[in-house]
Each structure stands twice: as C-alpha cells, then as structure tokens.
Short mmCIF file of C-alpha atoms and ligand atoms in Angstrom, two decimals:
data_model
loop_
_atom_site.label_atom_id
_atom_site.label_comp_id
_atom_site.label_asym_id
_atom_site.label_seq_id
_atom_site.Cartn_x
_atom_site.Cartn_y
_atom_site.Cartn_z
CA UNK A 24 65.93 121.21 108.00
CA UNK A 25 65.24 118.92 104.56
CA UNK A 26 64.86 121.22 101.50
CA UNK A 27 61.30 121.41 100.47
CA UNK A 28 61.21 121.23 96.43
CA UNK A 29 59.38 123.88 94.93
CA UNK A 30 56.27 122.59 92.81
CA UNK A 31 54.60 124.83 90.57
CA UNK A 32 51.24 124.27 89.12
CA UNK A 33 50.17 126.06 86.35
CA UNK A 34 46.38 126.96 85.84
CA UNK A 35 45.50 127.55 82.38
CA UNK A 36 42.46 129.25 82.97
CA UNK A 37 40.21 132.18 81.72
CA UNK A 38 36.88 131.41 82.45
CA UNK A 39 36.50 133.08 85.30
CA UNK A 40 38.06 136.29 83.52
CA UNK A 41 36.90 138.34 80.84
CA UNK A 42 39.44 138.18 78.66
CA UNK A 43 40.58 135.03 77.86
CA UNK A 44 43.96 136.06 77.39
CA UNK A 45 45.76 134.93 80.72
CA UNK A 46 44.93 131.61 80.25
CA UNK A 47 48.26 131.68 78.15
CA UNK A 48 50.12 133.14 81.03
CA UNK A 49 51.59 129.95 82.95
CA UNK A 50 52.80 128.75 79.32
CA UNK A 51 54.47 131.84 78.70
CA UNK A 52 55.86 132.03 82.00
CA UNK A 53 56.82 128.15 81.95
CA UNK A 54 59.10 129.07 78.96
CA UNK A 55 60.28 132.14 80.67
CA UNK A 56 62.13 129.87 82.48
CA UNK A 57 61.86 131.40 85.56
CA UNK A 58 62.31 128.19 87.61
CA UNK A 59 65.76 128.44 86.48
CA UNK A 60 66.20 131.39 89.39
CA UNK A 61 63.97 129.43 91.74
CA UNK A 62 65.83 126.28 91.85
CA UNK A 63 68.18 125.81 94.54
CA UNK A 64 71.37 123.94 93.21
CA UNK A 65 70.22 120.61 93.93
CA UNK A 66 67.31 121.29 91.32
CA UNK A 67 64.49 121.15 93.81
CA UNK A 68 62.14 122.82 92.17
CA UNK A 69 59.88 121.82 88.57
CA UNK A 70 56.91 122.55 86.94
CA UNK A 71 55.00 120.21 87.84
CA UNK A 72 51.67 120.05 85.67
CA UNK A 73 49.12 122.61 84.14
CA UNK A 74 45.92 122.02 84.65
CA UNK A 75 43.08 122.83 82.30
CA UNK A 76 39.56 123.08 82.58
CA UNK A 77 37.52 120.88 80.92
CA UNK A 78 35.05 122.39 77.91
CA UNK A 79 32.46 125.04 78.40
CA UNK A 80 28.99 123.51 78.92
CA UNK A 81 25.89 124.79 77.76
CA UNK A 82 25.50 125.44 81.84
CA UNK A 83 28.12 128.03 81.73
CA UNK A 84 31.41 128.59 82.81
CA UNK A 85 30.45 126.98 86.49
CA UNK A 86 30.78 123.08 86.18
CA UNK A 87 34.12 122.93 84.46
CA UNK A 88 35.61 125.93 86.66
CA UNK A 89 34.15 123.62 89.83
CA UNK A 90 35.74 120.43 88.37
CA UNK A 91 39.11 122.09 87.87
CA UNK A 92 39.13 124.07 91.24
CA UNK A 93 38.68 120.44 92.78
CA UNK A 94 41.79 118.73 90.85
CA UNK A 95 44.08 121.83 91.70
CA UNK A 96 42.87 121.92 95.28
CA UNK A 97 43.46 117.84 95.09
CA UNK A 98 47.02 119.07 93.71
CA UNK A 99 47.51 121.28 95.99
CA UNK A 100 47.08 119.08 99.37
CA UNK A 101 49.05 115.92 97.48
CA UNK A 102 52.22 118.15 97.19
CA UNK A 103 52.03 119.46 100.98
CA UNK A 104 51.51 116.44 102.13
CA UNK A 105 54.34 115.04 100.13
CA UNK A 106 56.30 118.00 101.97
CA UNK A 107 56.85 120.09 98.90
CA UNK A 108 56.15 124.31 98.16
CA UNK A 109 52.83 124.43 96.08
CA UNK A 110 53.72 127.56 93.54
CA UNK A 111 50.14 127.97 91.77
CA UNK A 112 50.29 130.40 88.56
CA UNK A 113 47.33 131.49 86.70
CA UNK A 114 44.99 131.93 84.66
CA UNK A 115 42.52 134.32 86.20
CA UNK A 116 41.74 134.43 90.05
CA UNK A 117 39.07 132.17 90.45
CA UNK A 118 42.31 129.57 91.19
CA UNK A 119 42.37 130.56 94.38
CA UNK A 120 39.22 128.73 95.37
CA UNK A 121 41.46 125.00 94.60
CA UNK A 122 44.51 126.77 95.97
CA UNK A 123 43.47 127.63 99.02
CA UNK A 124 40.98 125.31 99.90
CA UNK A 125 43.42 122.47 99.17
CA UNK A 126 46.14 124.21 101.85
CA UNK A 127 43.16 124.75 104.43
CA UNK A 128 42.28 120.60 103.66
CA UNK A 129 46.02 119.96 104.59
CA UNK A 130 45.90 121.71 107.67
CA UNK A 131 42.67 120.37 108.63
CA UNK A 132 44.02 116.90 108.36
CA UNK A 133 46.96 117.39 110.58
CA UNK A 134 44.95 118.90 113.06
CA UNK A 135 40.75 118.93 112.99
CA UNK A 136 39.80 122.54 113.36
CA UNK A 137 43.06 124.31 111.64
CA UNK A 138 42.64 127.71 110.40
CA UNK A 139 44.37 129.49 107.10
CA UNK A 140 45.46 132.64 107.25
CA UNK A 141 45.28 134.73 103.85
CA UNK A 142 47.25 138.02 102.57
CA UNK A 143 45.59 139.00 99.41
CA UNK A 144 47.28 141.50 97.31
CA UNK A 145 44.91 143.15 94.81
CA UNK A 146 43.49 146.17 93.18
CA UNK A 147 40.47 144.62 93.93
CA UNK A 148 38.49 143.04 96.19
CA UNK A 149 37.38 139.35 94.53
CA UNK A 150 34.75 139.88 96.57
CA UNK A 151 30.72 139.76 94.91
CA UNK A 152 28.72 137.44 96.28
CA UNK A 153 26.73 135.68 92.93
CA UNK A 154 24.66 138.21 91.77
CA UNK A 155 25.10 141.08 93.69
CA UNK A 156 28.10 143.32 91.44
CA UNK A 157 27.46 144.88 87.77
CA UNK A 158 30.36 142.57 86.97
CA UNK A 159 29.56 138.37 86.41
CA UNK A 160 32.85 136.98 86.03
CA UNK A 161 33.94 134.47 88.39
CA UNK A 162 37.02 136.34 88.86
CA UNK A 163 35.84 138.68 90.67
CA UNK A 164 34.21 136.05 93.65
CA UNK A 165 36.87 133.92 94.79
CA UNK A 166 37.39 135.91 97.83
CA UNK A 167 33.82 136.02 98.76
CA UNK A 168 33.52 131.91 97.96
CA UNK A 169 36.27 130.84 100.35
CA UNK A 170 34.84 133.02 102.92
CA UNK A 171 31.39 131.19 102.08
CA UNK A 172 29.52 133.21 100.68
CA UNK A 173 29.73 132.64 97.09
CA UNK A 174 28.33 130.54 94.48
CA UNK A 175 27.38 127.26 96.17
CA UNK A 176 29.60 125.35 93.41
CA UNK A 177 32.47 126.91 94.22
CA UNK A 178 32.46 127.61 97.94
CA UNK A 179 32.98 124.90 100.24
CA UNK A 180 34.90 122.54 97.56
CA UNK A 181 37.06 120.73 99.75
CA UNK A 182 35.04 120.42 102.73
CA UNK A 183 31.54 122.17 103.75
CA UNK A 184 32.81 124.97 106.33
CA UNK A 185 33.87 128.18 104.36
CA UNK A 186 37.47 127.82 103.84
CA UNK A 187 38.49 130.90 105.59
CA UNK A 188 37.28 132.93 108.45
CA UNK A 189 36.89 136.82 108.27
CA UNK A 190 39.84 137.75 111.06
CA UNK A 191 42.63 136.04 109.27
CA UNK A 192 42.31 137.48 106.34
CA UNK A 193 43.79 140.69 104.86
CA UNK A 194 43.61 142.15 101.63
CA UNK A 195 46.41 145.15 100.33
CA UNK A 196 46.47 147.05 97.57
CA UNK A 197 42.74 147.74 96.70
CA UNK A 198 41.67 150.60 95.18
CA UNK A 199 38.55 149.66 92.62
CA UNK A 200 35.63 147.87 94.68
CA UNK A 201 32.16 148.16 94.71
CA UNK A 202 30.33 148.70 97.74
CA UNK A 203 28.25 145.80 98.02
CA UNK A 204 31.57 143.89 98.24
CA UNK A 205 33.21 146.23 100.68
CA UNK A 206 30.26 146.02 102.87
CA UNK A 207 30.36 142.05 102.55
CA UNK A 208 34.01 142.49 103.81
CA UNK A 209 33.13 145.18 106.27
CA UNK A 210 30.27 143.27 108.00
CA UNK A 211 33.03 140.31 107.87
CA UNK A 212 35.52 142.16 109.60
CA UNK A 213 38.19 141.40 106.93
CA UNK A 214 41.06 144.15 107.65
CA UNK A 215 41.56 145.73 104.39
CA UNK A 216 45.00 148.34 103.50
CA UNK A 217 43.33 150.23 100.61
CA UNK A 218 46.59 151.62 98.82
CA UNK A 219 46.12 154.90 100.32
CA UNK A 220 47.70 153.34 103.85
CA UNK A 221 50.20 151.42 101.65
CA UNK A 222 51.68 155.09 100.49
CA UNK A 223 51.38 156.55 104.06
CA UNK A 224 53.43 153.16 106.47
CA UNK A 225 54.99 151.74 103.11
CA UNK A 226 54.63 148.38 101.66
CA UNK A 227 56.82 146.65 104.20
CA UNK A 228 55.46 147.47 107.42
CA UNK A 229 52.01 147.36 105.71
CA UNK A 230 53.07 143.87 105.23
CA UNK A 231 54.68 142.87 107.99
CA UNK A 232 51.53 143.78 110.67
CA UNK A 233 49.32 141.77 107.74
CA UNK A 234 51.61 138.95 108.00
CA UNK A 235 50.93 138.64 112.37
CA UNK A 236 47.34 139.71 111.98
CA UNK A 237 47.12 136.02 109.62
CA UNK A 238 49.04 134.35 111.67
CA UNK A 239 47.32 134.94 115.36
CA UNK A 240 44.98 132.07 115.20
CA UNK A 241 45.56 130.40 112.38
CA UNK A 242 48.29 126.84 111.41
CA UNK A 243 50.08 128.34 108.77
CA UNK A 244 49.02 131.26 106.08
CA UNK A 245 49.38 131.64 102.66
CA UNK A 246 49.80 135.00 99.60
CA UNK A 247 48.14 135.14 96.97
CA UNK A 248 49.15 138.45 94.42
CA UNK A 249 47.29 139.39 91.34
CA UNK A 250 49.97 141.21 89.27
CA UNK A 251 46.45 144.30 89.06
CA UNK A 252 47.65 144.95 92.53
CA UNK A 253 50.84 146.32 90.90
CA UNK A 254 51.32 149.97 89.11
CA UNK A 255 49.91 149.68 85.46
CA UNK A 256 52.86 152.18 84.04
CA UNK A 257 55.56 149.61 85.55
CA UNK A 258 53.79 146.39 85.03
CA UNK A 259 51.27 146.33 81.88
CA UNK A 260 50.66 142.50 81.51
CA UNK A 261 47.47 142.26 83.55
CA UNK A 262 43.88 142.03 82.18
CA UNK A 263 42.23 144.59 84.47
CA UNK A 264 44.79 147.19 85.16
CA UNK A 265 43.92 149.95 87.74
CA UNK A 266 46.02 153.21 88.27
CA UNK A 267 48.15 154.41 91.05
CA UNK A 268 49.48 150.70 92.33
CA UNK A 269 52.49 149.48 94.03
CA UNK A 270 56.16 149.41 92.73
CA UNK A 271 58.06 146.55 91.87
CA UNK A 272 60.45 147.23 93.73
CA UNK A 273 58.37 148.09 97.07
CA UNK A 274 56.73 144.46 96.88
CA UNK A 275 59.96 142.82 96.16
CA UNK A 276 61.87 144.95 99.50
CA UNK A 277 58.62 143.70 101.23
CA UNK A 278 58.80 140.05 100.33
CA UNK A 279 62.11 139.66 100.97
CA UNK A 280 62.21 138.91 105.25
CA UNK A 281 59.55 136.38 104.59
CA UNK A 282 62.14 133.91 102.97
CA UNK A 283 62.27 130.80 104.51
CA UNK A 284 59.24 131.36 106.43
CA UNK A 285 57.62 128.08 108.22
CA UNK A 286 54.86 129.63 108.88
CA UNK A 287 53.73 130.23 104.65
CA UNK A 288 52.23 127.39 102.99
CA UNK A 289 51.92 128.25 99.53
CA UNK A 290 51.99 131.10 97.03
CA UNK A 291 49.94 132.41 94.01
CA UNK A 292 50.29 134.55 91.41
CA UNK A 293 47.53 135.12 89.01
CA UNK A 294 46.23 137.24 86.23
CA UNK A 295 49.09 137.41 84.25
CA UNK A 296 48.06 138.56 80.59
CA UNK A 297 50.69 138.15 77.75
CA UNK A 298 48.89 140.18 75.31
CA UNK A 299 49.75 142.98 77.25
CA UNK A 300 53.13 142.29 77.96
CA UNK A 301 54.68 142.19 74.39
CA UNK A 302 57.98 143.09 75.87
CA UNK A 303 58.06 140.35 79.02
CA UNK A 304 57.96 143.18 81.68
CA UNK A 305 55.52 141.81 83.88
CA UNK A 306 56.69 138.29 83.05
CA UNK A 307 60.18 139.83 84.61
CA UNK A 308 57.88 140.76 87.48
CA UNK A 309 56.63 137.49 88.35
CA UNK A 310 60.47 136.36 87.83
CA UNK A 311 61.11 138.84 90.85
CA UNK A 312 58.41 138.18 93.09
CA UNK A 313 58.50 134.41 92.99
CA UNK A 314 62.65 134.91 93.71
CA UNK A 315 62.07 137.84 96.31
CA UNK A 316 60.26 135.28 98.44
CA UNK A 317 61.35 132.08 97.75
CA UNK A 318 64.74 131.70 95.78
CA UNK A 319 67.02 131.42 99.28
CA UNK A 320 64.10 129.94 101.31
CA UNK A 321 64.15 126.42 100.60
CA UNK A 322 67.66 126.30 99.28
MN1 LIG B 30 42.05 139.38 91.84
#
C-alpha cells in the first residue's frame, strides 16, 4: 500500500471560544515539534499551513469564522483527494465544521450519497442550536451545525444536506451539557458514552463498539478529541476544563489498534490552551495521541 503523508493544518482560531488563548495552540504545538515523532522515515509528514481567520466584523464573530471554516474544509478535501492524512489542530472547536464537512465533500464526490461517520471525544456536547444555551460561543455548536441544525452560516458549508446524520455519530467523554442540547441529541438519536460508562467497560471497548457503530453505514469515519475530554489534574492546557475525565494513558491504550486504519479519514485535536500549560504537559499529550494513532500507521 503507498504511504499516505501526514498533512497537518493548523487553525489559529479563538473566535468561537471564550478565551482567546488557544488560538496560540497550533504555533506552540508546531514548535513542539511533534511531527518529528509522526514522520515515518521517509519524512512523509509536514505542517502544512495555518490558517487564520480573517478580522472581526462589526457583524460578529460569524462571517470570518464562516469564511475560514470554508478554506479549511477546501483544505481539507484538496489533501484527501491528493491521497494524503488531513491532521487538523486548533484553535477552538468550531474547526470541526471545515474539518468535517470537507471529509464528508470528499466522500460525496467519490460516491453521491456517502455518509461520515463521527467519534467525538468531549466533556461536552458542542451541541446548542443558536440561541437556545446560556452559553453564545460558537464553540459550543459545531456538533449541532454539522448535524444541521445550527447557525445557517455555518451548517451546510460545503454542500446544503447537514453534514452528518444522527446514527453515525457518537460522542464519549461528556459530562457538562445542558439539557436543551442533550435533548437535541436525544431526539437525534446520537449514541452518547457519558464518562460514567467510560469508567464501568473502560475506554477501549467503549471505543471500539463506537468505532463499528460509525462505521455501519457510513464510507469512512473520522475523531475528533478536544483535549476537555481529558482529566483536568493530568492534562491542564485546555480552556474549559471539567473534572473527573479520562487518563492519558486510557486514550492512548485505546487509540492504539486503530493504527493504520482504512477506514479513518482524518483526525482533530482542538482546544489546546498554552496559557494553561506553562510546563508543556498537555502539549506532551497531544504528542501522544497524535503518535498513539498514527505514528506506525502510514509508515
Ligand atoms: Mn468541544
């Protein structure tokens, strides 16, 4: 099989977020020089580009975080069609709206109707429709928007059918929701593992039966972690940290069989925040996780 090079894109993006502080994450993490660990020995793998969105308006964060969803999901499909590993890091998790609607275009143009399956690891659940949580950031919709029902800027970028449908998508980890959005996700029929059934079958099997429940109907899938999905007393770099999370080490062990994987098209991490990480622990973390699942895969 020809080595697929790794391509990461970085997202240097906060305006979806709160705190503006993870839009300095991909830098950080560029000169972490992680990719070092990634790249097979033939060098296959780069940083590609980091994207930026253009200026605030007086319109609000919307337009530019529209405009830059569409260039990295235009990213996005260019490097899978070229036959390369999109690696998207961000900035906050609005991302995911390019990210994944960019894979789902791919898959739709190699065969009309193709379906993306989604794990999404998170404390949360990304999941307010416009309007309808205490909390306005755009962060917390991208999950909602790629299922369609988000702010009509943002959902539907890459082509007008919601980007995902309800049964292949799982989310793991979650643990601070509000109930409008877990009743948006329960009327869906999205399969949520709330971190209570991660403690009682264990990351990996959690994992595992999220991995074929993604994978029944759907072309390919893809992950997409928020380091918040991780325990705040290991891992302190995020923006929104939320007790009680899983262990390095348990994602990592979990990762780990889906190396080399045909079936994944792409993988995420966002929300990394280097004011909290004065030390580079949860920089180390992203190290891991990005070499748990793909260091050996494409080498
Ligand atoms: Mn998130």
């Amino acid at each position: 099989m020809p080595q697929r090079k790794i391509a990461v894109i970085g997202v240097a993006n906060a305006y979806g977020a709160g705190d503006p502080a993870c839009q300095d994450g991909p830098e950080i993490l560029r000169r972490f020089e992680f990719l070092d660990d990634l790249a097979p020995a033939d060098g296959t793998s780069q940083w590609d580009e980091t994207l930026r969105p253009s200026h605030e308006s007086a319109a609000g964060p919307l337009p530019a975080l529209s405009d830059m969803t569409r260039r990295l999901a235009t990213a996005v499909r260019g490097h899978l069609a070229a036959g390369n590993f999109p690696l998207v890091i961000g900035g906050d998790h609005s991302c995911a709206i390019g990210t994944w609607s960019g894979v789902h275009a791919h898959l739709e143009s190699r065969g009309p109707g193709a379906r993306l399956g989604l794990i999404w690891i998170d404390a949360h659940m990304d999941s307010h429709a416009v309007y309808s949580g205490s909390s306005q950031n755009i962060h917390d919709m991208p999950l909602a928007c790629l299922l369609g029902h988000g702010a009509p800027q943002l959902s539907g970028i890459a082509d007008a059918a919601p980007t995902l449908r309800p049964q292949d998508v799982c989310l793991i980890g979650v643990r601070s929701f509000e109930w409008r959005e877990a009743a948006l996700l329960l009327t869906l029929g999205v399969r949520i593992y709330y971190m209570q059934e991660v403690h009682e079958r264990g990351m990996s099997a959690v994992l595992q039966e999220a991995r074929r429940h993604v994978c029944r109907e759907t072309a390919g899938y893809g992950i997409s972690i928020d380091l918040d999905a991780l325990d705040p007393l290991e891992e302190p770099g995020v923006g929104t940290p939320v007790p009680d999370g899983l262990l390095r080490a348990e994602l990592i062990q979990a990762l780990a069989p889906l190396r080399g994987d045909t079936r994944l098209q792409a993988l995420e991490v966002v929300e990394y925040n280097p004011d909290q990480d004065p030390n580079f622990t949860t920089a180390q973390a992203v190290h891991d996780l990005c070499c748990s699942l793909l260091e050996p895969a494409l080498a």
